[in-house]
Amino acid sequence: MLWPATLLGAAAGLALASIPGALLGGLLGQMLDRRMRLRSLEHLRQLLGLQRPQMDDEDLLFMLLGRLAKSDGRVLDSHIQMAAGEMQRLGLDELSRRRAMQAFARGKQADKELRGPLRALQARPERAEVVLRTCWRMAWADGRLSEAERLLIEQWARWLGFPRAALQAMAEEYRPQASVPDTPGGDYQAALRLLGVRADSEPRLIKQTYRRLLSRHHPDKLAGAGASAAQLRAATDKTRELHAAYELIRRRHGFR
């Protein structure tokens, strides 16, 4: 392991007071390395705010989802629930969920910083496809596809080097065949039946049931198994129905 503070302390001490200074500087630096658990010079720069942490796949994905959610000016509950469902599907632990939420919030204002990471995904076309599929689901999370959302996804597809024809075919897969009723005017009893909960169920149980169903019917599980476009569309419609039902029940019960 590289001890950055140790090396920097020794170098500074050597410059100031020759060998004794190097020994003292190295000792103090080693104490700092151990206390802060520094791993590299890049890690030290990150802690000092001189360098952004390297963006991994999950950071990039949730930044994109955050940018889509904010593209029409306001993040809706359906956007937040979709992001939460994605965290559930990915099996993120508490620390990873917090990081994903931070990336989602950071992505609301992101634009230029997404270009480089997306272009880097050109070498991983399978991952690029997963990213775009998740973006289409976020775009349809509120039941409609806005012009701003469409333009963003098309721009990201260009940066990914994703063929336009393939993107259009993917867009059709996620377009709902029939409109799902808006949450406020939906049928409360039908929503309870869809989730398999009762009107007197505890909020914790409702949330757990919703997330379990969302994970079970997630389109990504079919996408990796060579499902047809019709099957993917049906799975997408099912997750949208679950979103709408959960939102209706959540509002009726008054929990978040």
Short mmCIF file of C-alpha atoms in Angstrom, two decimals:
data_model
loop_
_atom_site.label_atom_id
_atom_site.label_comp_id
_atom_site.label_asym_id
_atom_site.label_seq_id
_atom_site.Cartn_x
_atom_site.Cartn_y
_atom_site.Cartn_z
CA MET A 1 0.00 0.00 0.00
CA LEU A 2 1.20 3.50 -0.84
CA TRP A 3 1.35 5.82 2.18
CA PRO A 4 0.81 9.26 0.63
CA ALA A 5 1.07 11.40 3.76
CA THR A 6 4.20 9.50 4.81
CA LEU A 7 5.90 10.21 1.48
CA LEU A 8 4.81 13.83 1.43
CA GLY A 9 5.88 14.35 5.05
CA ALA A 10 9.28 12.78 4.45
CA ALA A 11 9.84 14.85 1.29
CA ALA A 12 8.84 18.08 3.03
CA GLY A 13 11.00 17.26 6.05
CA LEU A 14 13.98 16.46 3.84
CA ALA A 15 13.64 19.79 2.07
CA LEU A 16 13.38 21.73 5.33
CA ALA A 17 15.74 19.91 7.68
CA SER A 18 17.66 17.22 5.80
CA ILE A 19 17.59 13.63 7.10
CA PRO A 20 16.29 14.37 10.64
CA GLY A 21 13.49 16.41 9.12
CA ALA A 22 12.66 13.60 6.70
CA LEU A 23 12.44 11.10 9.56
CA LEU A 24 10.20 13.37 11.61
CA GLY A 25 8.04 14.29 8.60
CA GLY A 26 7.70 10.64 7.62
CA LEU A 27 6.68 9.66 11.16
CA LEU A 28 4.02 12.38 11.33
CA GLY A 29 2.81 11.47 7.86
CA GLN A 30 2.52 7.81 8.80
CA MET A 31 0.35 8.74 11.79
CA LEU A 32 -1.90 10.74 9.47
CA ASP A 33 -2.05 7.87 6.95
CA ARG A 34 -3.15 5.44 9.64
CA ARG A 35 -5.64 7.80 11.23
CA MET A 36 -7.31 8.77 7.92
CA ARG A 37 -6.77 5.35 6.29
CA LEU A 38 -5.30 6.94 3.19
CA ARG A 39 -4.74 4.55 0.29
CA SER A 40 -3.17 6.70 -2.40
CA LEU A 41 -2.35 10.22 -3.50
CA GLU A 42 -5.65 10.26 -5.42
CA HIS A 43 -7.50 9.36 -2.22
CA LEU A 44 -5.77 12.23 -0.42
CA ARG A 45 -6.72 14.65 -3.21
CA GLN A 46 -10.33 13.54 -2.98
CA LEU A 47 -10.43 14.14 0.77
CA LEU A 48 -8.92 17.59 0.28
CA GLY A 49 -11.51 18.39 -2.39
CA LEU A 50 -8.88 18.63 -5.12
CA GLN A 51 -10.20 15.71 -7.16
CA ARG A 52 -13.63 14.19 -7.68
CA PRO A 53 -14.06 10.53 -6.71
CA GLN A 54 -13.94 8.24 -9.73
CA MET A 55 -17.44 7.66 -11.09
CA ASP A 56 -18.41 3.99 -11.09
CA ASP A 57 -21.30 2.34 -12.94
CA GLU A 58 -23.84 2.91 -10.18
CA ASP A 59 -22.85 6.55 -9.71
CA LEU A 60 -23.28 7.16 -13.43
CA LEU A 61 -26.60 5.33 -13.61
CA PHE A 62 -28.17 7.26 -10.74
CA MET A 63 -26.81 10.56 -11.99
CA LEU A 64 -28.56 9.88 -15.30
CA LEU A 65 -31.78 8.99 -13.50
CA GLY A 66 -31.56 12.18 -11.45
CA ARG A 67 -31.02 14.26 -14.59
CA LEU A 68 -34.06 12.71 -16.25
CA ALA A 69 -36.22 13.19 -13.16
CA LYS A 70 -35.36 16.89 -13.04
CA SER A 71 -35.57 17.50 -16.81
CA ASP A 72 -39.11 18.89 -16.62
CA GLY A 73 -38.33 21.11 -13.65
CA ARG A 74 -39.70 19.05 -10.76
CA VAL A 75 -38.86 15.64 -9.34
CA LEU A 76 -42.03 13.65 -8.71
CA ASP A 77 -42.70 10.91 -6.17
CA SER A 78 -42.93 8.42 -9.05
CA HIS A 79 -39.35 9.31 -10.03
CA ILE A 80 -38.12 8.78 -6.48
CA GLN A 81 -39.96 5.47 -6.20
CA MET A 82 -38.50 4.29 -9.50
CA ALA A 83 -34.99 5.12 -8.27
CA ALA A 84 -35.69 3.33 -4.98
CA GLY A 85 -36.92 0.30 -6.90
CA GLU A 86 -33.69 0.27 -8.91
CA MET A 87 -31.65 0.34 -5.70
CA GLN A 88 -33.74 -2.58 -4.44
CA ARG A 89 -33.20 -4.53 -7.66
CA LEU A 90 -29.45 -3.98 -7.51
CA GLY A 91 -29.38 -5.20 -3.91
CA LEU A 92 -27.54 -2.12 -2.64
CA ASP A 93 -26.57 -2.06 1.01
CA GLU A 94 -27.20 1.00 3.19
CA LEU A 95 -23.89 2.68 2.36
CA SER A 96 -24.33 2.07 -1.37
CA ARG A 97 -27.91 3.36 -1.21
CA ARG A 98 -26.74 6.61 0.37
CA ARG A 99 -24.12 6.99 -2.33
CA ALA A 100 -26.73 6.27 -5.03
CA MET A 101 -29.06 8.91 -3.55
CA GLN A 102 -26.21 11.41 -3.55
CA ALA A 103 -25.50 10.61 -7.20
CA PHE A 104 -29.22 10.99 -8.00
CA ALA A 105 -29.26 14.43 -6.37
CA ARG A 106 -26.00 15.44 -8.07
CA GLY A 107 -27.33 14.33 -11.43
CA LYS A 108 -30.20 16.83 -11.30
CA GLN A 109 -27.79 19.55 -12.41
CA ALA A 110 -25.30 17.39 -14.32
CA ASP A 111 -24.72 17.61 -18.05
CA LYS A 112 -21.17 18.03 -19.30
CA GLU A 113 -19.67 15.75 -16.66
CA LEU A 114 -21.77 12.84 -17.99
CA ARG A 115 -20.28 12.95 -21.47
CA GLY A 116 -16.89 11.39 -20.67
CA PRO A 117 -18.20 8.46 -18.58
CA LEU A 118 -20.85 7.68 -21.19
CA ARG A 119 -18.31 7.66 -24.00
CA ALA A 120 -16.13 5.35 -21.93
CA LEU A 121 -19.02 2.85 -21.95
CA GLN A 122 -18.75 2.44 -25.72
CA ALA A 123 -16.31 -0.38 -25.03
CA ARG A 124 -19.02 -2.15 -22.96
CA PRO A 125 -22.12 -2.29 -25.19
CA GLU A 126 -24.01 -4.65 -22.87
CA ARG A 127 -23.68 -2.20 -19.98
CA ALA A 128 -24.63 0.67 -22.28
CA GLU A 129 -27.85 -1.13 -23.18
CA VAL A 130 -28.71 -1.70 -19.50
CA VAL A 131 -28.18 2.01 -18.80
CA LEU A 132 -30.45 3.09 -21.66
CA ARG A 133 -33.18 0.63 -20.69
CA THR A 134 -33.17 1.96 -17.14
CA CYS A 135 -33.33 5.52 -18.48
CA TRP A 136 -36.41 4.70 -20.55
CA ARG A 137 -38.13 3.32 -17.46
CA MET A 138 -37.35 6.50 -15.55
CA ALA A 139 -38.63 8.62 -18.42
CA TRP A 140 -41.97 6.77 -18.35
CA ALA A 141 -42.16 6.64 -14.52
CA ASP A 142 -44.71 9.47 -14.39
CA GLY A 143 -46.83 7.99 -17.18
CA ARG A 144 -45.64 10.32 -19.94
CA LEU A 145 -42.53 10.92 -22.04
CA SER A 146 -41.61 14.58 -22.33
CA GLU A 147 -39.65 16.12 -25.17
CA ALA A 148 -36.84 17.02 -22.76
CA GLU A 149 -36.55 13.39 -21.58
CA ARG A 150 -36.54 12.06 -25.14
CA LEU A 151 -33.83 14.51 -26.23
CA LEU A 152 -31.64 13.64 -23.25
CA ILE A 153 -31.82 9.90 -23.89
CA GLU A 154 -31.10 10.40 -27.59
CA GLN A 155 -28.08 12.54 -26.73
CA TRP A 156 -26.77 9.98 -24.25
CA ALA A 157 -27.27 7.21 -26.83
CA ARG A 158 -25.08 9.17 -29.27
CA TRP A 159 -22.35 9.50 -26.64
CA LEU A 160 -22.64 5.76 -26.01
CA GLY A 161 -22.33 5.05 -29.72
CA PHE A 162 -25.68 3.23 -29.56
CA PRO A 163 -27.31 2.71 -33.00
CA ARG A 164 -30.28 4.99 -33.60
CA ALA A 165 -32.44 2.19 -35.00
CA ALA A 166 -31.77 0.05 -31.92
CA LEU A 167 -32.65 3.00 -29.66
CA GLN A 168 -35.96 3.53 -31.46
CA ALA A 169 -36.80 -0.17 -31.15
CA MET A 170 -35.98 -0.02 -27.44
CA ALA A 171 -38.16 3.06 -27.01
CA GLU A 172 -41.13 1.15 -28.45
CA GLU A 173 -40.55 -1.69 -26.00
CA TYR A 174 -41.05 0.67 -23.07
CA ARG A 175 -43.92 2.70 -24.48
CA PRO A 176 -47.06 1.63 -22.56
CA GLN A 177 -49.73 -0.01 -24.71
CA ALA A 178 -52.53 1.48 -22.65
CA SER A 179 -52.39 4.47 -20.40
CA VAL A 180 -52.30 3.75 -16.69
CA PRO A 181 -54.82 5.86 -14.74
CA ASP A 182 -53.32 8.80 -12.88
CA THR A 183 -52.62 7.99 -9.27
CA PRO A 184 -54.99 10.55 -7.72
CA GLY A 185 -57.99 9.17 -9.63
CA GLY A 186 -57.09 5.51 -9.41
CA ASP A 187 -59.14 2.79 -7.76
CA TYR A 188 -57.98 2.38 -4.17
CA GLN A 189 -59.44 -1.11 -3.73
CA ALA A 190 -57.90 -2.25 -7.02
CA ALA A 191 -54.55 -0.87 -5.88
CA LEU A 192 -54.78 -2.85 -2.64
CA ARG A 193 -55.58 -6.03 -4.60
CA LEU A 194 -52.71 -5.44 -7.03
CA LEU A 195 -50.18 -5.14 -4.21
CA GLY A 196 -51.84 -7.87 -2.16
CA VAL A 197 -52.16 -5.75 1.00
CA ARG A 198 -55.09 -4.66 3.16
CA ALA A 199 -56.35 -1.21 3.98
CA ASP A 200 -55.16 -1.62 7.59
CA SER A 201 -51.70 -2.92 6.67
CA GLU A 202 -48.76 -1.15 8.28
CA PRO A 203 -46.77 1.22 6.03
CA ARG A 204 -43.65 -0.90 6.57
CA LEU A 205 -45.43 -4.00 5.20
CA ILE A 206 -46.84 -2.06 2.24
CA LYS A 207 -43.38 -0.79 1.33
CA GLN A 208 -41.81 -4.24 1.65
CA THR A 209 -44.53 -5.83 -0.49
CA TYR A 210 -44.24 -3.15 -3.15
CA ARG A 211 -40.46 -3.48 -3.39
CA ARG A 212 -40.64 -7.27 -3.54
CA LEU A 213 -43.19 -7.15 -6.39
CA LEU A 214 -41.18 -4.50 -8.19
CA SER A 215 -38.07 -6.67 -8.03
CA ARG A 216 -39.99 -9.76 -9.21
CA HIS A 217 -41.50 -8.09 -12.26
CA HIS A 218 -38.55 -5.90 -13.22
CA PRO A 219 -37.97 -5.89 -17.03
CA ASP A 220 -34.21 -6.29 -16.61
CA LYS A 221 -34.73 -9.86 -15.43
CA LEU A 222 -36.34 -10.66 -18.76
CA ALA A 223 -33.96 -8.56 -20.84
CA GLY A 224 -31.05 -10.76 -19.85
CA ALA A 225 -32.98 -13.93 -20.68
CA GLY A 226 -33.68 -13.12 -24.32
CA ALA A 227 -37.31 -12.13 -23.81
CA SER A 228 -39.38 -10.82 -26.71
CA ALA A 229 -40.35 -7.18 -27.12
CA ALA A 230 -43.92 -8.07 -26.12
CA GLN A 231 -42.75 -9.70 -22.89
CA LEU A 232 -40.54 -6.71 -22.04
CA ARG A 233 -43.41 -4.33 -22.70
CA ALA A 234 -45.74 -6.37 -20.50
CA ALA A 235 -43.18 -6.35 -17.68
CA THR A 236 -42.72 -2.61 -18.07
CA ASP A 237 -46.48 -2.04 -17.95
CA LYS A 238 -46.68 -4.21 -14.85
CA THR A 239 -44.03 -2.19 -13.02
CA ARG A 240 -45.83 1.03 -13.99
CA GLU A 241 -49.08 -0.35 -12.59
CA LEU A 242 -47.26 -1.23 -9.38
CA HIS A 243 -45.83 2.29 -9.20
CA ALA A 244 -49.29 3.82 -9.66
CA ALA A 245 -50.94 1.49 -7.13
CA TYR A 246 -48.27 2.11 -4.50
CA GLU A 247 -48.49 5.88 -5.02
CA LEU A 248 -52.26 5.82 -4.53
CA ILE A 249 -52.01 3.76 -1.35
CA ARG A 250 -49.12 5.84 -0.03
CA ARG A 251 -51.04 9.07 -0.46
CA ARG A 252 -54.21 7.61 1.04
CA HIS A 253 -52.29 6.39 4.10
CA GLY A 254 -50.18 9.54 4.36
CA PHE A 255 -46.71 8.01 4.62
CA ARG A 256 -43.52 8.55 2.62
#
